[in-house]
CSV table of C-alpha atoms in Angstrom, one decimal:
chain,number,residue,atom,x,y,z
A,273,UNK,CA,185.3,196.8,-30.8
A,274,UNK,CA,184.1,197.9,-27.2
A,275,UNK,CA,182.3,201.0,-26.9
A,276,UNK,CA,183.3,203.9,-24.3
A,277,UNK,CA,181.0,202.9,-21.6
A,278,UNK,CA,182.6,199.0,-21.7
A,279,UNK,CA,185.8,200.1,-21.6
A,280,UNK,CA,186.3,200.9,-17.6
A,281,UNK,CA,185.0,197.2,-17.2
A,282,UNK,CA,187.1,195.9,-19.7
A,283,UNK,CA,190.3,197.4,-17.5
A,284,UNK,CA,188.5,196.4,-14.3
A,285,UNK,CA,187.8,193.2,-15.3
A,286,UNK,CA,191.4,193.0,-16.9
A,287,UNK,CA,193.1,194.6,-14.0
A,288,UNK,CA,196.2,192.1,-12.8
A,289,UNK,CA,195.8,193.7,-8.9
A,290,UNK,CA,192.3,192.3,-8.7
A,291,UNK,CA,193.0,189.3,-10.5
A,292,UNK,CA,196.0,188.1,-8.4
A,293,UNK,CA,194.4,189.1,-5.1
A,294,UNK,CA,190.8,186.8,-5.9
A,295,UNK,CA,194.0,184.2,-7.3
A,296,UNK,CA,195.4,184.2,-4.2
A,297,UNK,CA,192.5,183.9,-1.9
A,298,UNK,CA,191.1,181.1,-3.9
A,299,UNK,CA,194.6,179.3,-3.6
A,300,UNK,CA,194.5,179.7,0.0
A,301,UNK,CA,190.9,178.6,0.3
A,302,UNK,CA,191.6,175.1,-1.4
A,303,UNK,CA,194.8,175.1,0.7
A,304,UNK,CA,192.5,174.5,3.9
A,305,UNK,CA,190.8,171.8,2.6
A,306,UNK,CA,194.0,169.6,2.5
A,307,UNK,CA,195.5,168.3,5.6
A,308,UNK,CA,198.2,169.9,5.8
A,309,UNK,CA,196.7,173.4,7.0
A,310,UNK,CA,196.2,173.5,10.5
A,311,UNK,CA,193.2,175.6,12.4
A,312,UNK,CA,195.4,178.4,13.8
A,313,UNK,CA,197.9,177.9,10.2
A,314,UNK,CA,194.3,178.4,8.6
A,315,UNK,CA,193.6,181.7,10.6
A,316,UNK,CA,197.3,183.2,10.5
A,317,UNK,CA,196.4,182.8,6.7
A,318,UNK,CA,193.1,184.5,6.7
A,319,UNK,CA,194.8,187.4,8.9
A,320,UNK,CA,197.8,187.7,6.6
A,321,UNK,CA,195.7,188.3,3.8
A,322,UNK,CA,193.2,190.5,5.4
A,323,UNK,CA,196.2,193.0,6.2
A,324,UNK,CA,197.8,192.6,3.3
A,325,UNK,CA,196.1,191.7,0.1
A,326,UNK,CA,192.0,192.1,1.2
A,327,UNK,CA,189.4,189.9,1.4
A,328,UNK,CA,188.2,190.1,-2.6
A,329,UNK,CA,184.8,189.1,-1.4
A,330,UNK,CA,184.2,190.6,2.2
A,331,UNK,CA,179.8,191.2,1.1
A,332,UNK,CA,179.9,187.4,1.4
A,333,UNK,CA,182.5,186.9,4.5
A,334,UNK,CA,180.0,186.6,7.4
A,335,UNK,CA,177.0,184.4,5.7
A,336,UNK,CA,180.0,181.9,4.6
A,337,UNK,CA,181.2,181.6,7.9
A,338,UNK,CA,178.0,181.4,10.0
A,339,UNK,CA,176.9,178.7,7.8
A,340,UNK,CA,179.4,176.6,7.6
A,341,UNK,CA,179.9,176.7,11.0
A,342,UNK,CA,177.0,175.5,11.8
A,343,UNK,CA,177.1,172.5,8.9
A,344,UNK,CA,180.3,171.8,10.2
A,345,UNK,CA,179.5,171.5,13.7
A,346,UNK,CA,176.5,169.4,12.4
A,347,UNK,CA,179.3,167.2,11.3
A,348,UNK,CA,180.8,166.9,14.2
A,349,UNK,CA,178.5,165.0,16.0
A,350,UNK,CA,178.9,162.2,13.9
A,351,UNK,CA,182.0,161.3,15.1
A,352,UNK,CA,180.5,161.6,18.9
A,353,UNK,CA,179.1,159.0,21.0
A,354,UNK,CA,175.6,160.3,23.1
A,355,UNK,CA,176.9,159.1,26.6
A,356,UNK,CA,180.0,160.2,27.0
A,357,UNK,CA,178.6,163.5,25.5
A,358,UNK,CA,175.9,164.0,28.2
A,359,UNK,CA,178.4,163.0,30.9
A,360,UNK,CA,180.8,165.7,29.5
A,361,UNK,CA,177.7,167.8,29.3
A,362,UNK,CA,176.4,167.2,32.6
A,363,UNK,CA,180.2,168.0,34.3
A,364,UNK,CA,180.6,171.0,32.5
A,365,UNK,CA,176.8,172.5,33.7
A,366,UNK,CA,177.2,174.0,37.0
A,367,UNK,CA,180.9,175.6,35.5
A,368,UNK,CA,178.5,176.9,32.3
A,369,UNK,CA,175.5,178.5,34.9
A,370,UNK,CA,178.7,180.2,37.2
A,371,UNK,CA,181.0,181.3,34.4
A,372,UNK,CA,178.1,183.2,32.7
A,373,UNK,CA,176.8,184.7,36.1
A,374,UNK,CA,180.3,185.9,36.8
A,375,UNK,CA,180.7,187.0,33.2
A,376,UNK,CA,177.7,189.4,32.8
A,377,UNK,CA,178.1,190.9,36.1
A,378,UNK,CA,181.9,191.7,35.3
A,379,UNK,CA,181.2,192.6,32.0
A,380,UNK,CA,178.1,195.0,33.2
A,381,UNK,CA,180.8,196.8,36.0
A,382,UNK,CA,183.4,197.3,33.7
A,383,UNK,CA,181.2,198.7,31.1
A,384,UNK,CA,180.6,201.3,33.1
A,385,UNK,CA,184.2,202.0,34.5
A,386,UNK,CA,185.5,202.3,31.2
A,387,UNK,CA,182.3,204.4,30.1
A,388,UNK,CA,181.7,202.6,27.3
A,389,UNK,CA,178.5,202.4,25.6
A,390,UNK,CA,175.8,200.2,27.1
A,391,UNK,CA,175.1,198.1,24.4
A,392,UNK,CA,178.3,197.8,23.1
A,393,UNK,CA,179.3,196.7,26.5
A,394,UNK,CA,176.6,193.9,26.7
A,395,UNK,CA,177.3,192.6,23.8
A,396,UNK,CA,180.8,192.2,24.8
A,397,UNK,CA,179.9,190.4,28.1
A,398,UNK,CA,176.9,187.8,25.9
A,399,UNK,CA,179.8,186.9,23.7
A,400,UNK,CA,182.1,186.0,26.2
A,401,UNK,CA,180.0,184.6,28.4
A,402,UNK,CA,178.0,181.9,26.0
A,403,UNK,CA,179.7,181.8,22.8
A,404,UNK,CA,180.9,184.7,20.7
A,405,UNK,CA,179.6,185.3,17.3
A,406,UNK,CA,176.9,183.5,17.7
A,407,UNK,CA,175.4,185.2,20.7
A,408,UNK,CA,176.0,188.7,19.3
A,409,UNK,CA,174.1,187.8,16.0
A,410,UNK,CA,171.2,186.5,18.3
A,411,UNK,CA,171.0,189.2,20.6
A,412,UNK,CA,171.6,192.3,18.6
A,413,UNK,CA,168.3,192.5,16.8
A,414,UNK,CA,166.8,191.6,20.6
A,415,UNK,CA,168.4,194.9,22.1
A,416,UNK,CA,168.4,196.7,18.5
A,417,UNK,CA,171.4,197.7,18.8
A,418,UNK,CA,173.2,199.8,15.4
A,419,UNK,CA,175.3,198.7,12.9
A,420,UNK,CA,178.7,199.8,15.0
A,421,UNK,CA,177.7,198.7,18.1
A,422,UNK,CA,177.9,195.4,16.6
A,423,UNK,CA,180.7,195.3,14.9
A,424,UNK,CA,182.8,196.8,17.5
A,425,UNK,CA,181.3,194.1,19.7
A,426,UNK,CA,182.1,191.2,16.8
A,427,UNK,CA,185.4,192.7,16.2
A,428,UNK,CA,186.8,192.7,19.6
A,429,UNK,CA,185.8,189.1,20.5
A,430,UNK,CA,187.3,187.9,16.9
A,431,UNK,CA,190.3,189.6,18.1
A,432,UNK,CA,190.8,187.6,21.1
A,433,UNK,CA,189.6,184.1,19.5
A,434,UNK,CA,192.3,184.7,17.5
A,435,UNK,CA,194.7,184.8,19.9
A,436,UNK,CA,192.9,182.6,21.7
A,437,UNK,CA,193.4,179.3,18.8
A,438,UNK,CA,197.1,180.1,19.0
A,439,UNK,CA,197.7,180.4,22.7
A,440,UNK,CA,195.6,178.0,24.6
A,441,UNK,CA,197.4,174.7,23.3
A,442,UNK,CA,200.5,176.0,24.3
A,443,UNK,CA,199.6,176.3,27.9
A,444,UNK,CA,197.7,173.4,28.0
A,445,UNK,CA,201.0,171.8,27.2
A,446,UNK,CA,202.5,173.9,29.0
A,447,UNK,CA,200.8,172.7,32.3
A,448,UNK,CA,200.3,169.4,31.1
A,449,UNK,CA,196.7,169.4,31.0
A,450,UNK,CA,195.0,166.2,30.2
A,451,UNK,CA,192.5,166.2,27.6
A,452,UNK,CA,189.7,166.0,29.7
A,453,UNK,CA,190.6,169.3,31.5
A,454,UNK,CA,191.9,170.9,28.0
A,455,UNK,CA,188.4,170.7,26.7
A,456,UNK,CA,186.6,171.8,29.5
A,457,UNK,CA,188.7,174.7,29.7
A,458,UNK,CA,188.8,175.7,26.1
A,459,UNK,CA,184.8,175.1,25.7
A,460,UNK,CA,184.4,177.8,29.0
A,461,UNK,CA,186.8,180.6,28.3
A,462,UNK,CA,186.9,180.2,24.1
A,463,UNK,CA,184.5,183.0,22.9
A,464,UNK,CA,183.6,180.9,19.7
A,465,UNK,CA,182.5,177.9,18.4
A,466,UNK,CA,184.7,177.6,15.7
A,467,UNK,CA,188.2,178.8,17.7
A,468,UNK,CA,186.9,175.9,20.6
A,469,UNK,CA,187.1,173.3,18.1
A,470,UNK,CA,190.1,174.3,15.9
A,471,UNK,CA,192.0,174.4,19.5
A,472,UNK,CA,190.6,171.2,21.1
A,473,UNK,CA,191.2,169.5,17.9
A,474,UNK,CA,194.9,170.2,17.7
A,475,UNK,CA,195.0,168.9,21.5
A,476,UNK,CA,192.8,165.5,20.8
A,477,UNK,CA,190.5,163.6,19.9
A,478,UNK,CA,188.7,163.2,23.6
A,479,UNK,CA,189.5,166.9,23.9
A,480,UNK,CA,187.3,167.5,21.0
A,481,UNK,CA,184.3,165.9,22.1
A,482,UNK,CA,184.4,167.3,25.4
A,483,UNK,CA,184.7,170.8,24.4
A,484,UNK,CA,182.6,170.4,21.1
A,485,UNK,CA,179.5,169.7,23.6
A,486,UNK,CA,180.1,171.6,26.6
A,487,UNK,CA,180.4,174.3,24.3
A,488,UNK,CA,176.5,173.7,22.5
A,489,UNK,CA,175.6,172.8,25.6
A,490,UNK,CA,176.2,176.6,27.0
A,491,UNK,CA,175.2,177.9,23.5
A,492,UNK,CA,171.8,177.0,24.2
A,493,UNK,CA,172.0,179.7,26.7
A,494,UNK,CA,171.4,182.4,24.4
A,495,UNK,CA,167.9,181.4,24.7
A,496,UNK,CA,167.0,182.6,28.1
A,497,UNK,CA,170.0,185.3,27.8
A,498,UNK,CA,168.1,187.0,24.4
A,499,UNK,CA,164.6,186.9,26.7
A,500,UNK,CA,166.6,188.2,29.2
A,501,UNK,CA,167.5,191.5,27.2
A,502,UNK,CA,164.2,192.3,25.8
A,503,UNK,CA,163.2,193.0,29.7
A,504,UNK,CA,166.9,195.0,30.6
A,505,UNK,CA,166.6,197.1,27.5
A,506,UNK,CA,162.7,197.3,27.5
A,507,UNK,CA,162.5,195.9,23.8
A,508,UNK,CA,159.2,194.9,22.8
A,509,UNK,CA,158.1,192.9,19.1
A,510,UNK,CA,161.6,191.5,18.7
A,511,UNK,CA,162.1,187.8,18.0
A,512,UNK,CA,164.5,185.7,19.5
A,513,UNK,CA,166.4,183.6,17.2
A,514,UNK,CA,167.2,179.6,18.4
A,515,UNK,CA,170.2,177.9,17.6
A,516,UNK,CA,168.3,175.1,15.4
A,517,UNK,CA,171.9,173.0,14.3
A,518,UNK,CA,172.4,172.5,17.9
A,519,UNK,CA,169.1,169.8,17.3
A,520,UNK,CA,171.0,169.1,13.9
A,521,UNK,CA,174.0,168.3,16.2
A,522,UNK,CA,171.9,166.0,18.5
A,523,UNK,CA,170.6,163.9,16.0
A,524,UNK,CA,173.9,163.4,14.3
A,525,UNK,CA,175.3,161.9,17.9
A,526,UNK,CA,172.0,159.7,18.2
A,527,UNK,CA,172.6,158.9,14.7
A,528,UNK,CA,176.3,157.7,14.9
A,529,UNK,CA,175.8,156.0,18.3
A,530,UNK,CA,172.5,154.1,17.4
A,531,UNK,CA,172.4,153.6,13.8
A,532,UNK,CA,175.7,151.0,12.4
A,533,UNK,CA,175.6,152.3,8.7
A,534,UNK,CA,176.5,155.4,10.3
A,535,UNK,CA,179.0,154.7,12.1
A,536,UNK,CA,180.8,152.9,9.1
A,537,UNK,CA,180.8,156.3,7.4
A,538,UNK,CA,181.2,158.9,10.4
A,539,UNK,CA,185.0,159.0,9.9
A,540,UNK,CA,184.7,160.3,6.6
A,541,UNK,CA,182.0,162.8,7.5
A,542,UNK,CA,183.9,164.2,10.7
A,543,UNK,CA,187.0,164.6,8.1
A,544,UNK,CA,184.9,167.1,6.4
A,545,UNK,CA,183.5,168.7,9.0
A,546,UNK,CA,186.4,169.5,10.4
A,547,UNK,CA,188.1,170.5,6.7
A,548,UNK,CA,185.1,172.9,7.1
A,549,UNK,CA,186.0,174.2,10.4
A,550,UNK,CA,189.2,175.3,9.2
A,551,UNK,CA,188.2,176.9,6.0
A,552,UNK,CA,185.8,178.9,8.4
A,553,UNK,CA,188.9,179.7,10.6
A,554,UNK,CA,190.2,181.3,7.5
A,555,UNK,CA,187.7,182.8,6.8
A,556,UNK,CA,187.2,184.8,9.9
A,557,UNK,CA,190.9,185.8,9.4
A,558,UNK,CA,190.3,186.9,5.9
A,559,UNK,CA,187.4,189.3,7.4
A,560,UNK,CA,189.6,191.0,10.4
A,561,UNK,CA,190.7,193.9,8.4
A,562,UNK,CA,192.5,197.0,9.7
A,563,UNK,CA,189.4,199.2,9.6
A,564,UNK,CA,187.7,196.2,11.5
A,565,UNK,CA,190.5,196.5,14.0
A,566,UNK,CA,190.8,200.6,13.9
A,567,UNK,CA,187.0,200.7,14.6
A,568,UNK,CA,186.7,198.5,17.6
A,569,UNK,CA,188.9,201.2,19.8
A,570,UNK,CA,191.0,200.5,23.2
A,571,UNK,CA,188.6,200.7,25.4
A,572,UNK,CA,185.8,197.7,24.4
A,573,UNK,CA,189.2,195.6,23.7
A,574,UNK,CA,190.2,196.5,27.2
A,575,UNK,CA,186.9,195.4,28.7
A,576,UNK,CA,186.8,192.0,26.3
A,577,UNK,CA,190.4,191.3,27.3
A,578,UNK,CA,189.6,191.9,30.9
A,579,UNK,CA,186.8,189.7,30.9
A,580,UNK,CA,188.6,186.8,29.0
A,581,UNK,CA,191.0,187.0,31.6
A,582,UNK,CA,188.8,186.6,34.3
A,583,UNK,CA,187.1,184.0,32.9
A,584,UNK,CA,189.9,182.1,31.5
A,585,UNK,CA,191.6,181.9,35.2
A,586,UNK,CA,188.5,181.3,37.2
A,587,UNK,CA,187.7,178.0,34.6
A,588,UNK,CA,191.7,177.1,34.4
A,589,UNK,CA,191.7,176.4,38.7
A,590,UNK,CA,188.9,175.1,38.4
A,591,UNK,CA,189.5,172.4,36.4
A,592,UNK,CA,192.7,172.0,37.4
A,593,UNK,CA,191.3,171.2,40.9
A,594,UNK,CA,188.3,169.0,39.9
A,595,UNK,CA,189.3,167.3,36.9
């Protein structure tokens, strides 16, 4: 017989709400392992549940997601070839060095039209200018900023990659880009990493590789942009966190290219990367909850959306005209 004291786990544990919501979460989760679940199916999923059931283990959300990112973008590169990636990487260069320019200094202006607050604002601006997620986890502890700086800053530009997956294949289409100029585009005015390749994947293969490394190529840029804010903000005895997987990434490529045992597996090993992509897709879904998008308010989603447009239609001409 339990005592008093394990009763209320006995009914927690027993308690058919929690139980069906972890039961549907873990369904889902395997769900995105099989091919049948699309990226933006993957995220529409993640959302749905988010609003509607909860995510029964948020604590864990953004650890799972930044690392299997990163494995999964490791992954990636074995399906890539090194010299078609550094001529993609080269092309995209001077559009990487302009678009982030144009981005900071846009993102710096409207900030301060919209009197929002200055960290919170550049925050906004680093993750749309290099790569999202990933370049607000790097340069928050750089600028110091607080807890809801960042995730009004992480919030808004999940907000938009969201929407970004789901509309940016339809106007490729739309304007019959080829895939050339679809992944260039996506890899420049995509906040994140993981939205990049869930849309460049649905358009194609060559689409892929051309915005999977454009898109590590500009992530490198957090390097010289988190220096850059310990001198803006005056922040002294912070460290500056590099991308390491990107050199995972590299040696993958070098790998697949150079090394033919490689190459007789890489198919499979892309296959799960990209399995993993869209389980991360989900996952950033399942973590977009209504107090996540209560709390990021209509002014930093004004300045992110302003930006995204900005950036979206300078890259779109551009490669319209050059590619």
């Amino acid at each position: 017989m339990p005592t008093k004291e394990q009763e209320p786990n006995r009914k927690k544990i027993l308690d058919k709400s929690i139980t069906t919501r972890e039961l549907i979460f873990l369904v889902a989760f395997v769900l995105c392992l099989s091919p049948f679940i699309t990226p933006p199916i993957a995220l529409l999923m993640g959302l749905i549940i988010a609003q509607f059931i909860g995510h029964p283990y948020l604590h864990l959300n953004h650890k799972a997601t930044h690392l299997l990112l990163q494995i999964s973008v490791v992954g990636l590169g074995f399906g890539m070839n090194v010299e078609s990636a550094l001529k993609a990487g080269q092309n995209g260069l001077i559009f990487t060095i302009i678009s982030i320019i144009v981005t900071l200094t846009a993102g710096y202006f409207l900030g301060k039209a919209l009197k929002i607050d200055k960290k919170t604002s550049y925050l906004i601006g680093a993750g749309t200018a290099i790569c999202g997620g990933s370049a607000i986890a790097a340069i928050s502890p750089v600028i110091k900023a607080e807890e809801k700086q960042i995730s009004i800053a992480l919030g808004t530009i999940f907000i938009l990659n969201s929407i970004a997956l789901l509309l940016f294949p339809f106007i490729g289409h739309y304007l019959n880009l080829s895939q050339t100029q679809f992944g260039m585009w996506c890899a420049i005015a995509i906040h994140d990493t993981s939205s990049v390749v869930g849309a460049a994947s649905k358009y194609g293969p060559q689409a892929l590789e051309i915005a999977t490394t454009v898109k590590l190529a500009r992530a490198l840029w957090i390097i010289p942009i988190a220096f850059l804010s310990t001198f803006i903000f005056k922040s002294k005895g912070t460290k500056v966190k590099i991308p390491y997987f990107i050199g995972l990434f590299v040696l993958a490529m070098i790998a697949n290219t150079y090394l033919p045992f490689v190459q007789e597996i890489s198919s499979y090993l892309t296959s799960i990367a990209k399995s993993g992509l869209t389980l991360t897709l989900f996952l950033i879904g399942c973590g977009l909850s209504k107090e996540v998008l209560s709390a990021v308010g209509y002014k930093p989603l004004a300045q992110g959306i302003a930006l995204w447009i900005l950036i979206s239609s300078m890259a779109l001409w551009a490669v319209i005209r050059l590619f």
